[in-house]
Amino acid sequence: MPRSLWSGSISFGLVNVPVRLYSAVKEHKLQFHFVHEKDSSPIGYEKICKKEDKPVPDDEIVKAFEFEKGEYVFMDEEDFQAAKVEGYKTIDIVDFVPYDEIDPIFFAKTYYVGPDHGAEKVYSLLVKAMEDSELAGVAKFVMRDKQHLGALRIRDGVITLEQLYFADEIRPADELKPSRARVSQQELEMAGRLIESFTTEWKPEKYKDTYRDELCAIIRAKRKGEEIHAAPELAEEEPADLLTALRESIERSRGGGARRGSRNGELGELSKQELDKRAKAAGIEGRSKMTKAELLRALQRAA
């Protein structure tokens, strides 16, 4: 069971559901540290008073709001509690709306909302009622000294809270819209065919963090004392015009026109499965435990 980030209740009408909030995402981040190169000692950071140029103890550090330039208003915990509004310790549902009507640009972060001790029955009632309605509950809540907008929905029998941005937090895109340009019917039809050639079912498990895999492979290689060399960049020729680019893109998506460069470039374009077959033919051992980057380097060394 993960550690809860917030506890309170879901409230709508006279119904009150005690709940706890949990992070729904565990990011695969590589943790890097700043260290002193000559002795691997960690680099520390101190809280320094910029005026006195000396460290400040934690009990002398307070939160402050800069009302005007150089004018600060000090805040303590009682001040934040005095600003209680709806949602301070509750997730107040104010509306129910069709979930697919919420523009994804409003989504900020996802949390799981689990029942608190003894609240399983009323929690299950809310889950079942929301599943039957096929609606999302729009709610307000306060967490970490900030009020948030949220959308409650059901996912795999669990209430999920999508933290939303408020409407006035979304920047208008008017200035970014391109000026009107004439698009021919042929270009439009070919662009449609290109989109069609890439169309498939949504399967999130097929998308992998390949950059993290490459970094992990480099870290392991450097740990073993191996030299690391940057992969050669493949020079791509610019298509003559938009129609040519569309035509070549459609051909490539069908496997009919992939360009080949040097041997290293050719290997770099292969899938992990194809690299594994070549590594097997080359008699490279330990293939099953290698990442794509490790297979690529092993084949380059064996060439």
PDB file of C-alpha atoms in Angstrom:
ATOM      1  CA  MET A   1       0.000   0.000   0.000  1.00  0.00           C
ATOM      2  CA  PRO A   2       1.524   3.361  -1.016  1.00  0.00           C
ATOM      3  CA  ARG A   3       1.711   6.242   1.447  1.00  0.00           C
ATOM      4  CA  SER A   4      -1.324   8.521   1.334  1.00  0.00           C
ATOM      5  CA  LEU A   5      -0.728  12.136   0.310  1.00  0.00           C
ATOM      6  CA  TRP A   6      -3.945  13.647   1.688  1.00  0.00           C
ATOM      7  CA  SER A   7      -6.923  12.578   3.770  1.00  0.00           C
ATOM      8  CA  GLY A   8     -10.394  14.035   3.883  1.00  0.00           C
ATOM      9  CA  SER A   9     -13.708  13.124   2.301  1.00  0.00           C
ATOM     10  CA  ILE A  10     -15.691  13.233  -0.917  1.00  0.00           C
ATOM     11  CA  SER A  11     -18.805  15.327  -0.437  1.00  0.00           C
ATOM     12  CA  PHE A  12     -21.849  15.769  -2.649  1.00  0.00           C
ATOM     13  CA  GLY A  13     -25.235  16.770  -1.306  1.00  0.00           C
ATOM     14  CA  LEU A  14     -25.463  15.228   2.172  1.00  0.00           C
ATOM     15  CA  VAL A  15     -23.312  12.229   1.271  1.00  0.00           C
ATOM     16  CA  ASN A  16     -19.861  12.140   2.856  1.00  0.00           C
ATOM     17  CA  VAL A  17     -17.229   9.524   1.903  1.00  0.00           C
ATOM     18  CA  PRO A  18     -14.017   9.489   4.017  1.00  0.00           C
ATOM     19  CA  VAL A  19     -11.118   8.895   1.638  1.00  0.00           C
ATOM     20  CA  ARG A  20      -7.352   9.027   1.240  1.00  0.00           C
ATOM     21  CA  LEU A  21      -5.465  10.297  -1.795  1.00  0.00           C
ATOM     22  CA  TYR A  22      -2.624   8.310  -3.393  1.00  0.00           C
ATOM     23  CA  SER A  23      -0.360   9.053  -6.325  1.00  0.00           C
ATOM     24  CA  ALA A  24      -1.550   7.088  -9.368  1.00  0.00           C
ATOM     25  CA  VAL A  25       1.786   7.351 -11.189  1.00  0.00           C
ATOM     26  CA  LYS A  26       5.259   6.096 -10.319  1.00  0.00           C
ATOM     27  CA  GLU A  27       7.615   7.719 -12.784  1.00  0.00           C
ATOM     28  CA  HIS A  28      10.694   5.856 -13.974  1.00  0.00           C
ATOM     29  CA  LYS A  29      13.184   8.590 -13.220  1.00  0.00           C
ATOM     30  CA  LEU A  30      16.927   8.041 -13.079  1.00  0.00           C
ATOM     31  CA  GLN A  31      18.264   9.829 -10.005  1.00  0.00           C
ATOM     32  CA  PHE A  32      21.519  11.665 -10.710  1.00  0.00           C
ATOM     33  CA  HIS A  33      23.610  13.374  -8.029  1.00  0.00           C
ATOM     34  CA  PHE A  34      26.109  16.198  -8.085  1.00  0.00           C
ATOM     35  CA  VAL A  35      29.373  14.968  -6.556  1.00  0.00           C
ATOM     36  CA  HIS A  36      32.951  16.167  -6.213  1.00  0.00           C
ATOM     37  CA  GLU A  37      34.712  14.386  -9.076  1.00  0.00           C
ATOM     38  CA  LYS A  38      38.021  13.750  -7.303  1.00  0.00           C
ATOM     39  CA  ASP A  39      36.559  11.982  -4.233  1.00  0.00           C
ATOM     40  CA  SER A  40      32.894  11.219  -5.162  1.00  0.00           C
ATOM     41  CA  SER A  41      31.714  13.245  -2.172  1.00  0.00           C
ATOM     42  CA  PRO A  42      28.111  14.531  -2.509  1.00  0.00           C
ATOM     43  CA  ILE A  43      27.652  18.250  -3.091  1.00  0.00           C
ATOM     44  CA  GLY A  44      25.521  19.772  -0.322  1.00  0.00           C
ATOM     45  CA  TYR A  45      23.285  22.821  -0.461  1.00  0.00           C
ATOM     46  CA  GLU A  46      22.729  25.195   2.424  1.00  0.00           C
ATOM     47  CA  LYS A  47      19.949  27.693   3.098  1.00  0.00           C
ATOM     48  CA  ILE A  48      21.878  30.960   3.002  1.00  0.00           C
ATOM     49  CA  CYS A  49      20.638  34.398   3.927  1.00  0.00           C
ATOM     50  CA  LYS A  50      21.580  36.495   0.904  1.00  0.00           C
ATOM     51  CA  LYS A  51      21.960  39.645   3.017  1.00  0.00           C
ATOM     52  CA  GLU A  52      24.072  38.188   5.843  1.00  0.00           C
ATOM     53  CA  ASP A  53      25.735  35.549   3.636  1.00  0.00           C
ATOM     54  CA  LYS A  54      25.463  32.863   6.306  1.00  0.00           C
ATOM     55  CA  PRO A  55      23.320  29.722   6.907  1.00  0.00           C
ATOM     56  CA  VAL A  56      19.837  30.188   8.410  1.00  0.00           C
ATOM     57  CA  PRO A  57      18.342  27.616  10.835  1.00  0.00           C
ATOM     58  CA  ASP A  58      14.995  26.077   9.862  1.00  0.00           C
ATOM     59  CA  ASP A  59      13.150  27.674  12.793  1.00  0.00           C
ATOM     60  CA  GLU A  60      13.979  31.143  11.417  1.00  0.00           C
ATOM     61  CA  ILE A  61      12.639  30.411   7.922  1.00  0.00           C
ATOM     62  CA  VAL A  62       9.038  31.458   7.257  1.00  0.00           C
ATOM     63  CA  LYS A  63       6.774  31.626   4.228  1.00  0.00           C
ATOM     64  CA  ALA A  64       6.263  35.132   2.864  1.00  0.00           C
ATOM     65  CA  PHE A  65       4.315  36.692   0.009  1.00  0.00           C
ATOM     66  CA  GLU A  66       5.983  39.574  -1.855  1.00  0.00           C
ATOM     67  CA  PHE A  67       3.032  42.006  -1.993  1.00  0.00           C
ATOM     68  CA  GLU A  68       5.114  44.696  -3.685  1.00  0.00           C
ATOM     69  CA  LYS A  69       8.778  44.772  -4.648  1.00  0.00           C
ATOM     70  CA  GLY A  70      10.720  44.325  -1.390  1.00  0.00           C
ATOM     71  CA  GLU A  71       7.569  44.280   0.783  1.00  0.00           C
ATOM     72  CA  TYR A  72       6.874  40.848   2.276  1.00  0.00           C
ATOM     73  CA  VAL A  73       3.857  39.626   4.239  1.00  0.00           C
ATOM     74  CA  PHE A  74       4.851  36.791   6.599  1.00  0.00           C
ATOM     75  CA  MET A  75       2.493  33.794   6.732  1.00  0.00           C
ATOM     76  CA  ASP A  76       2.166  31.020   9.308  1.00  0.00           C
ATOM     77  CA  GLU A  77       0.065  27.846   9.410  1.00  0.00           C
ATOM     78  CA  GLU A  78      -2.885  29.572  11.108  1.00  0.00           C
ATOM     79  CA  ASP A  79      -3.102  32.043   8.236  1.00  0.00           C
ATOM     80  CA  PHE A  80      -3.524  29.238   5.726  1.00  0.00           C
ATOM     81  CA  GLN A  81      -6.151  27.559   7.914  1.00  0.00           C
ATOM     82  CA  ALA A  82      -8.023  30.878   8.193  1.00  0.00           C
ATOM     83  CA  ALA A  83      -8.417  30.889   4.412  1.00  0.00           C
ATOM     84  CA  LYS A  84     -10.615  27.791   4.544  1.00  0.00           C
ATOM     85  CA  VAL A  85     -12.956  27.575   1.575  1.00  0.00           C
ATOM     86  CA  GLU A  86     -15.001  24.738   0.142  1.00  0.00           C
ATOM     87  CA  GLY A  87     -12.770  21.744  -0.364  1.00  0.00           C
ATOM     88  CA  TYR A  88     -10.280  22.499   2.417  1.00  0.00           C
ATOM     89  CA  LYS A  89     -10.594  18.972   3.825  1.00  0.00           C
ATOM     90  CA  THR A  90     -13.146  17.681   1.360  1.00  0.00           C
ATOM     91  CA  ILE A  91     -13.375  16.945  -2.337  1.00  0.00           C
ATOM     92  CA  ASP A  92     -16.619  18.818  -3.001  1.00  0.00           C
ATOM     93  CA  ILE A  93     -18.461  17.591  -6.083  1.00  0.00           C
ATOM     94  CA  VAL A  94     -20.258  20.548  -7.659  1.00  0.00           C
ATOM     95  CA  ASP A  95     -21.356  19.040 -10.986  1.00  0.00           C
ATOM     96  CA  PHE A  96     -21.532  15.809 -12.950  1.00  0.00           C
ATOM     97  CA  VAL A  97     -20.539  16.015 -16.634  1.00  0.00           C
ATOM     98  CA  PRO A  98     -19.742  13.610 -19.519  1.00  0.00           C
ATOM     99  CA  TYR A  99     -16.061  12.727 -19.099  1.00  0.00           C
ATOM    100  CA  ASP A 100     -15.307  12.883 -22.831  1.00  0.00           C
ATOM    101  CA  GLU A 101     -16.402  16.523 -22.909  1.00  0.00           C
ATOM    102  CA  ILE A 102     -13.394  17.555 -20.794  1.00  0.00           C
ATOM    103  CA  ASP A 103     -10.593  18.814 -23.061  1.00  0.00           C
ATOM    104  CA  PRO A 104      -7.358  16.893 -22.235  1.00  0.00           C
ATOM    105  CA  ILE A 105      -5.485  20.227 -22.015  1.00  0.00           C
ATOM    106  CA  PHE A 106      -7.110  20.668 -18.577  1.00  0.00           C
ATOM    107  CA  PHE A 107      -5.584  17.454 -17.154  1.00  0.00           C
ATOM    108  CA  ALA A 108      -2.668  18.126 -14.802  1.00  0.00           C
ATOM    109  CA  LYS A 109      -2.108  15.052 -12.617  1.00  0.00           C
ATOM    110  CA  THR A 110      -3.842  11.815 -11.648  1.00  0.00           C
ATOM    111  CA  TYR A 111      -4.489  10.440  -8.150  1.00  0.00           C
ATOM    112  CA  TYR A 112      -6.159   7.319  -6.828  1.00  0.00           C
ATOM    113  CA  VAL A 113      -8.834   7.950  -4.202  1.00  0.00           C
ATOM    114  CA  GLY A 114      -9.150   5.023  -1.781  1.00  0.00           C
ATOM    115  CA  PRO A 115     -11.673   4.540   1.031  1.00  0.00           C
ATOM    116  CA  ASP A 116     -10.639   5.412   4.572  1.00  0.00           C
ATOM    117  CA  HIS A 117     -11.113   2.850   7.343  1.00  0.00           C
ATOM    118  CA  GLY A 118     -14.790   2.027   7.817  1.00  0.00           C
ATOM    119  CA  ALA A 119     -15.914   3.862   4.670  1.00  0.00           C
ATOM    120  CA  GLU A 120     -15.928   0.858   2.320  1.00  0.00           C
ATOM    121  CA  LYS A 121     -19.744   0.615   1.965  1.00  0.00           C
ATOM    122  CA  VAL A 122     -20.436   4.267   1.154  1.00  0.00           C
ATOM    123  CA  TYR A 123     -17.355   4.309  -1.098  1.00  0.00           C
ATOM    124  CA  SER A 124     -18.660   1.253  -3.005  1.00  0.00           C
ATOM    125  CA  LEU A 125     -22.050   2.945  -3.340  1.00  0.00           C
ATOM    126  CA  LEU A 126     -20.470   6.019  -4.938  1.00  0.00           C
ATOM    127  CA  VAL A 127     -18.375   3.839  -7.284  1.00  0.00           C
ATOM    128  CA  LYS A 128     -21.433   1.874  -8.445  1.00  0.00           C
ATOM    129  CA  ALA A 129     -23.592   4.989  -8.858  1.00  0.00           C
ATOM    130  CA  MET A 130     -20.921   6.768 -10.921  1.00  0.00           C
ATOM    131  CA  GLU A 131     -20.336   3.674 -13.070  1.00  0.00           C
ATOM    132  CA  ASP A 132     -24.052   3.478 -13.829  1.00  0.00           C
ATOM    133  CA  SER A 133     -24.244   7.196 -14.647  1.00  0.00           C
ATOM    134  CA  GLU A 134     -21.132   7.104 -16.887  1.00  0.00           C
ATOM    135  CA  LEU A 135     -20.448  10.663 -15.718  1.00  0.00           C
ATOM    136  CA  ALA A 136     -17.465  12.383 -14.080  1.00  0.00           C
ATOM    137  CA  GLY A 137     -17.833  14.443 -10.939  1.00  0.00           C
ATOM    138  CA  VAL A 138     -16.365  17.944 -11.186  1.00  0.00           C
ATOM    139  CA  ALA A 139     -15.031  18.906  -7.755  1.00  0.00           C
ATOM    140  CA  LYS A 140     -12.914  21.402  -5.840  1.00  0.00           C
ATOM    141  CA  PHE A 141     -10.327  20.527  -3.206  1.00  0.00           C
ATOM    142  CA  VAL A 142      -7.420  22.170  -1.379  1.00  0.00           C
ATOM    143  CA  MET A 143      -4.009  20.491  -1.140  1.00  0.00           C
ATOM    144  CA  ARG A 144      -0.615  21.970  -0.319  1.00  0.00           C
ATOM    145  CA  ASP A 145      -1.919  25.503   0.204  1.00  0.00           C
ATOM    146  CA  LYS A 146      -3.625  25.634  -3.204  1.00  0.00           C
ATOM    147  CA  GLN A 147      -7.161  25.051  -4.365  1.00  0.00           C
ATOM    148  CA  HIS A 148      -7.529  22.696  -7.302  1.00  0.00           C
ATOM    149  CA  LEU A 149     -10.239  21.727  -9.722  1.00  0.00           C
ATOM    150  CA  GLY A 150     -10.702  18.011 -10.218  1.00  0.00           C
ATOM    151  CA  ALA A 151     -12.653  15.381 -12.124  1.00  0.00           C
ATOM    152  CA  LEU A 152     -13.648  12.183 -10.319  1.00  0.00           C
ATOM    153  CA  ARG A 153     -14.099   9.124 -12.511  1.00  0.00           C
ATOM    154  CA  ILE A 154     -14.088   5.356 -12.044  1.00  0.00           C
ATOM    155  CA  ARG A 155     -11.172   3.247 -13.286  1.00  0.00           C
ATOM    156  CA  ASP A 156     -11.044  -0.502 -12.609  1.00  0.00           C
ATOM    157  CA  GLY A 157     -13.466  -0.163  -9.694  1.00  0.00           C
ATOM    158  CA  VAL A 158     -11.452   2.614  -8.011  1.00  0.00           C
ATOM    159  CA  ILE A 159     -12.247   6.326  -7.852  1.00  0.00           C
ATOM    160  CA  THR A 160      -9.640   8.326  -9.750  1.00  0.00           C
ATOM    161  CA  LEU A 161      -9.146  12.050  -9.244  1.00  0.00           C
ATOM    162  CA  GLU A 162      -7.871  13.939 -12.280  1.00  0.00           C
ATOM    163  CA  GLN A 163      -6.437  17.245 -11.087  1.00  0.00           C
ATOM    164  CA  LEU A 164      -7.508  19.910 -13.578  1.00  0.00           C
ATOM    165  CA  TYR A 165      -6.278  23.379 -14.409  1.00  0.00           C
ATOM    166  CA  PHE A 166      -8.745  26.222 -13.995  1.00  0.00           C
ATOM    167  CA  ALA A 167      -9.935  27.810 -17.236  1.00  0.00           C
ATOM    168  CA  ASP A 168      -7.984  31.030 -16.629  1.00  0.00           C
ATOM    169  CA  GLU A 169      -4.756  28.998 -16.259  1.00  0.00           C
ATOM    170  CA  ILE A 170      -4.942  27.792 -19.881  1.00  0.00           C
ATOM    171  CA  ARG A 171      -3.120  30.152 -22.214  1.00  0.00           C
ATOM    172  CA  PRO A 172      -4.987  31.157 -25.390  1.00  0.00           C
ATOM    173  CA  ALA A 173      -3.525  29.772 -28.600  1.00  0.00           C
ATOM    174  CA  ASP A 174      -4.676  32.582 -30.876  1.00  0.00           C
ATOM    175  CA  GLU A 175      -1.173  34.009 -31.348  1.00  0.00           C
ATOM    176  CA  LEU A 176       0.168  30.599 -32.362  1.00  0.00           C
ATOM    177  CA  LYS A 177      -2.332  29.891 -35.113  1.00  0.00           C
ATOM    178  CA  PRO A 178      -0.641  29.839 -38.538  1.00  0.00           C
ATOM    179  CA  SER A 179      -1.694  32.306 -41.173  1.00  0.00           C
ATOM    180  CA  ARG A 180      -4.082  30.887 -43.748  1.00  0.00           C
ATOM    181  CA  ALA A 181      -2.274  28.914 -46.424  1.00  0.00           C
ATOM    182  CA  ARG A 182      -3.811  27.215 -49.444  1.00  0.00           C
ATOM    183  CA  VAL A 183      -3.869  23.424 -49.207  1.00  0.00           C
ATOM    184  CA  SER A 184      -4.560  21.460 -52.381  1.00  0.00           C
ATOM    185  CA  GLN A 185      -7.055  18.592 -52.451  1.00  0.00           C
ATOM    186  CA  GLN A 186      -4.270  16.194 -53.470  1.00  0.00           C
ATOM    187  CA  GLU A 187      -2.142  17.207 -50.485  1.00  0.00           C
ATOM    188  CA  LEU A 188      -5.123  16.822 -48.160  1.00  0.00           C
ATOM    189  CA  GLU A 189      -5.973  13.363 -49.529  1.00  0.00           C
ATOM    190  CA  MET A 190      -2.350  12.163 -49.184  1.00  0.00           C
ATOM    191  CA  ALA A 191      -2.123  13.528 -45.638  1.00  0.00           C
ATOM    192  CA  GLY A 192      -5.300  11.584 -44.850  1.00  0.00           C
ATOM    193  CA  ARG A 193      -3.778   8.400 -46.294  1.00  0.00           C
ATOM    194  CA  LEU A 194      -0.635   8.936 -44.215  1.00  0.00           C
ATOM    195  CA  ILE A 195      -2.710   9.307 -41.038  1.00  0.00           C
ATOM    196  CA  GLU A 196      -4.658   6.176 -41.992  1.00  0.00           C
ATOM    197  CA  SER A 197      -1.436   4.187 -42.452  1.00  0.00           C
ATOM    198  CA  PHE A 198      -0.440   4.993 -38.849  1.00  0.00           C
ATOM    199  CA  THR A 199      -3.895   4.360 -37.362  1.00  0.00           C
ATOM    200  CA  THR A 200      -4.106   1.518 -34.824  1.00  0.00           C
ATOM    201  CA  GLU A 201      -5.658   0.623 -31.470  1.00  0.00           C
ATOM    202  CA  TRP A 202      -4.496   2.429 -28.317  1.00  0.00           C
ATOM    203  CA  LYS A 203      -2.168   0.029 -26.489  1.00  0.00           C
ATOM    204  CA  PRO A 204      -0.145   2.038 -23.925  1.00  0.00           C
ATOM    205  CA  GLU A 205       2.085  -0.925 -23.071  1.00  0.00           C
ATOM    206  CA  LYS A 206       3.677  -0.845 -26.536  1.00  0.00           C
ATOM    207  CA  TYR A 207       5.290   2.552 -25.907  1.00  0.00           C
ATOM    208  CA  LYS A 208       8.558   2.281 -23.967  1.00  0.00           C
ATOM    209  CA  ASP A 209      10.923   4.834 -22.494  1.00  0.00           C
ATOM    210  CA  THR A 210      13.777   4.002 -24.865  1.00  0.00           C
ATOM    211  CA  TYR A 211      15.867   7.025 -23.808  1.00  0.00           C
ATOM    212  CA  ARG A 212      15.950   5.738 -20.219  1.00  0.00           C
ATOM    213  CA  ASP A 213      16.924   2.258 -21.516  1.00  0.00           C
ATOM    214  CA  GLU A 214      19.775   3.785 -23.519  1.00  0.00           C
ATOM    215  CA  LEU A 215      21.004   5.763 -20.502  1.00  0.00           C
ATOM    216  CA  CYS A 216      20.883   2.639 -18.303  1.00  0.00           C
ATOM    217  CA  ALA A 217      22.904   0.728 -20.888  1.00  0.00           C
ATOM    218  CA  ILE A 218      25.502   3.517 -21.010  1.00  0.00           C
ATOM    219  CA  ILE A 219      25.689   3.613 -17.191  1.00  0.00           C
ATOM    220  CA  ARG A 220      26.283  -0.159 -17.054  1.00  0.00           C
ATOM    221  CA  ALA A 221      28.880   0.031 -19.829  1.00  0.00           C
ATOM    222  CA  LYS A 222      30.795   2.874 -18.128  1.00  0.00           C
ATOM    223  CA  ARG A 223      30.660   0.939 -14.834  1.00  0.00           C
ATOM    224  CA  LYS A 224      32.437  -1.918 -16.632  1.00  0.00           C
ATOM    225  CA  GLY A 225      35.063   0.513 -17.934  1.00  0.00           C
ATOM    226  CA  GLU A 226      33.892   0.481 -21.540  1.00  0.00           C
ATOM    227  CA  GLU A 227      34.371   3.525 -23.749  1.00  0.00           C
ATOM    228  CA  ILE A 228      31.218   5.280 -24.914  1.00  0.00           C
ATOM    229  CA  HIS A 229      30.989   6.882 -28.337  1.00  0.00           C
ATOM    230  CA  ALA A 230      28.149   9.002 -29.649  1.00  0.00           C
ATOM    231  CA  ALA A 231      26.043   7.235 -32.273  1.00  0.00           C
ATOM    232  CA  PRO A 232      26.639   8.582 -35.784  1.00  0.00           C
ATOM    233  CA  GLU A 233      23.954  10.925 -37.057  1.00  0.00           C
ATOM    234  CA  LEU A 234      22.302   9.944 -40.315  1.00  0.00           C
ATOM    235  CA  ALA A 235      22.119  12.672 -42.918  1.00  0.00           C
ATOM    236  CA  GLU A 236      18.594  12.974 -44.232  1.00  0.00           C
ATOM    237  CA  GLU A 237      17.918  14.535 -47.591  1.00  0.00           C
ATOM    238  CA  GLU A 238      15.252  17.199 -47.622  1.00  0.00           C
ATOM    239  CA  PRO A 239      12.303  16.254 -49.844  1.00  0.00           C
ATOM    240  CA  ALA A 240      11.837  18.478 -52.865  1.00  0.00           C
ATOM    241  CA  ASP A 241       8.317  19.547 -51.878  1.00  0.00           C
ATOM    242  CA  LEU A 242       5.372  18.747 -49.623  1.00  0.00           C
ATOM    243  CA  LEU A 243       3.826  16.222 -52.020  1.00  0.00           C
ATOM    244  CA  THR A 244       7.127  14.337 -52.285  1.00  0.00           C
ATOM    245  CA  ALA A 245       7.432  14.286 -48.488  1.00  0.00           C
ATOM    246  CA  LEU A 246       3.884  12.929 -48.154  1.00  0.00           C
ATOM    247  CA  ARG A 247       4.431  10.307 -50.851  1.00  0.00           C
ATOM    248  CA  GLU A 248       7.722   9.089 -49.347  1.00  0.00           C
ATOM    249  CA  SER A 249       6.210   9.033 -45.863  1.00  0.00           C
ATOM    250  CA  ILE A 250       3.365   6.800 -47.046  1.00  0.00           C
ATOM    251  CA  GLU A 251       5.847   4.469 -48.774  1.00  0.00           C
ATOM    252  CA  ARG A 252       7.997   4.245 -45.634  1.00  0.00           C
ATOM    253  CA  SER A 253       5.004   3.528 -43.415  1.00  0.00           C
ATOM    254  CA  ARG A 254       4.269   0.541 -45.650  1.00  0.00           C
ATOM    255  CA  GLY A 255       7.875  -0.625 -45.512  1.00  0.00           C
ATOM    256  CA  GLY A 256       8.594   0.205 -49.115  1.00  0.00           C
ATOM    257  CA  GLY A 257      11.091   3.019 -49.053  1.00  0.00           C
ATOM    258  CA  ALA A 258      13.265   3.202 -45.952  1.00  0.00           C
ATOM    259  CA  ARG A 259      16.591   4.823 -46.675  1.00  0.00           C
ATOM    260  CA  ARG A 260      19.763   3.007 -45.736  1.00  0.00           C
ATOM    261  CA  GLY A 261      22.971   4.733 -44.734  1.00  0.00           C
ATOM    262  CA  SER A 262      26.224   3.304 -43.431  1.00  0.00           C
ATOM    263  CA  ARG A 263      26.319  -0.101 -41.734  1.00  0.00           C
ATOM    264  CA  ASN A 264      26.091   1.555 -38.310  1.00  0.00           C
ATOM    265  CA  GLY A 265      23.156   3.633 -39.519  1.00  0.00           C
ATOM    266  CA  GLU A 266      21.460   0.524 -40.949  1.00  0.00           C
ATOM    267  CA  LEU A 267      21.816  -1.323 -37.638  1.00  0.00           C
ATOM    268  CA  GLY A 268      20.425   1.674 -35.783  1.00  0.00           C
ATOM    269  CA  GLU A 269      17.228   1.477 -37.844  1.00  0.00           C
ATOM    270  CA  LEU A 270      16.568  -2.175 -36.934  1.00  0.00           C
ATOM    271  CA  SER A 271      14.196  -3.278 -34.184  1.00  0.00           C
ATOM    272  CA  LYS A 272      15.472  -5.025 -31.039  1.00  0.00           C
ATOM    273  CA  GLN A 273      14.133  -8.330 -32.382  1.00  0.00           C
ATOM    274  CA  GLU A 274      16.016  -7.899 -35.666  1.00  0.00           C
ATOM    275  CA  LEU A 275      19.191  -6.932 -33.794  1.00  0.00           C
ATOM    276  CA  ASP A 276      18.802 -10.045 -31.628  1.00  0.00           C
ATOM    277  CA  LYS A 277      18.616 -12.258 -34.740  1.00  0.00           C
ATOM    278  CA  ARG A 278      21.805 -10.710 -36.123  1.00  0.00           C
ATOM    279  CA  ALA A 279      23.534 -11.075 -32.745  1.00  0.00           C
ATOM    280  CA  LYS A 280      22.563 -14.757 -32.677  1.00  0.00           C
ATOM    281  CA  ALA A 281      23.985 -15.252 -36.169  1.00  0.00           C
ATOM    282  CA  ALA A 282      27.189 -13.501 -35.053  1.00  0.00           C
ATOM    283  CA  GLY A 283      27.513 -15.818 -32.040  1.00  0.00           C
ATOM    284  CA  ILE A 284      27.203 -13.024 -29.442  1.00  0.00           C
ATOM    285  CA  GLU A 285      26.510 -14.448 -25.980  1.00  0.00           C
ATOM    286  CA  GLY A 286      24.186 -12.978 -23.341  1.00  0.00           C
ATOM    287  CA  ARG A 287      21.806 -11.581 -25.942  1.00  0.00           C
ATOM    288  CA  SER A 288      18.606 -12.201 -23.933  1.00  0.00           C
ATOM    289  CA  LYS A 289      19.727  -9.809 -21.174  1.00  0.00           C
ATOM    290  CA  MET A 290      20.890  -7.033 -23.499  1.00  0.00           C
ATOM    291  CA  THR A 291      19.004  -3.840 -24.251  1.00  0.00           C
ATOM    292  CA  LYS A 292      18.688  -2.607 -27.822  1.00  0.00           C
ATOM    293  CA  ALA A 293      21.633  -0.236 -27.262  1.00  0.00           C
ATOM    294  CA  GLU A 294      23.806  -3.062 -25.897  1.00  0.00           C
ATOM    295  CA  LEU A 295      22.930  -5.306 -28.846  1.00  0.00           C
ATOM    296  CA  LEU A 296      23.796  -2.490 -31.240  1.00  0.00           C
ATOM    297  CA  ARG A 297      27.208  -1.931 -29.635  1.00  0.00           C
ATOM    298  CA  ALA A 298      27.936  -5.664 -29.516  1.00  0.00           C
ATOM    299  CA  LEU A 299      27.205  -5.995 -33.234  1.00  0.00           C
ATOM    300  CA  GLN A 300      29.338  -2.938 -34.023  1.00  0.00           C
ATOM    301  CA  ARG A 301      32.226  -4.438 -32.073  1.00  0.00           C
ATOM    302  CA  ALA A 302      31.797  -7.795 -33.810  1.00  0.00           C
ATOM    303  CA  ALA A 303      31.760  -6.226 -37.277  1.00  0.00           C
TER     304      ALA A 303
END
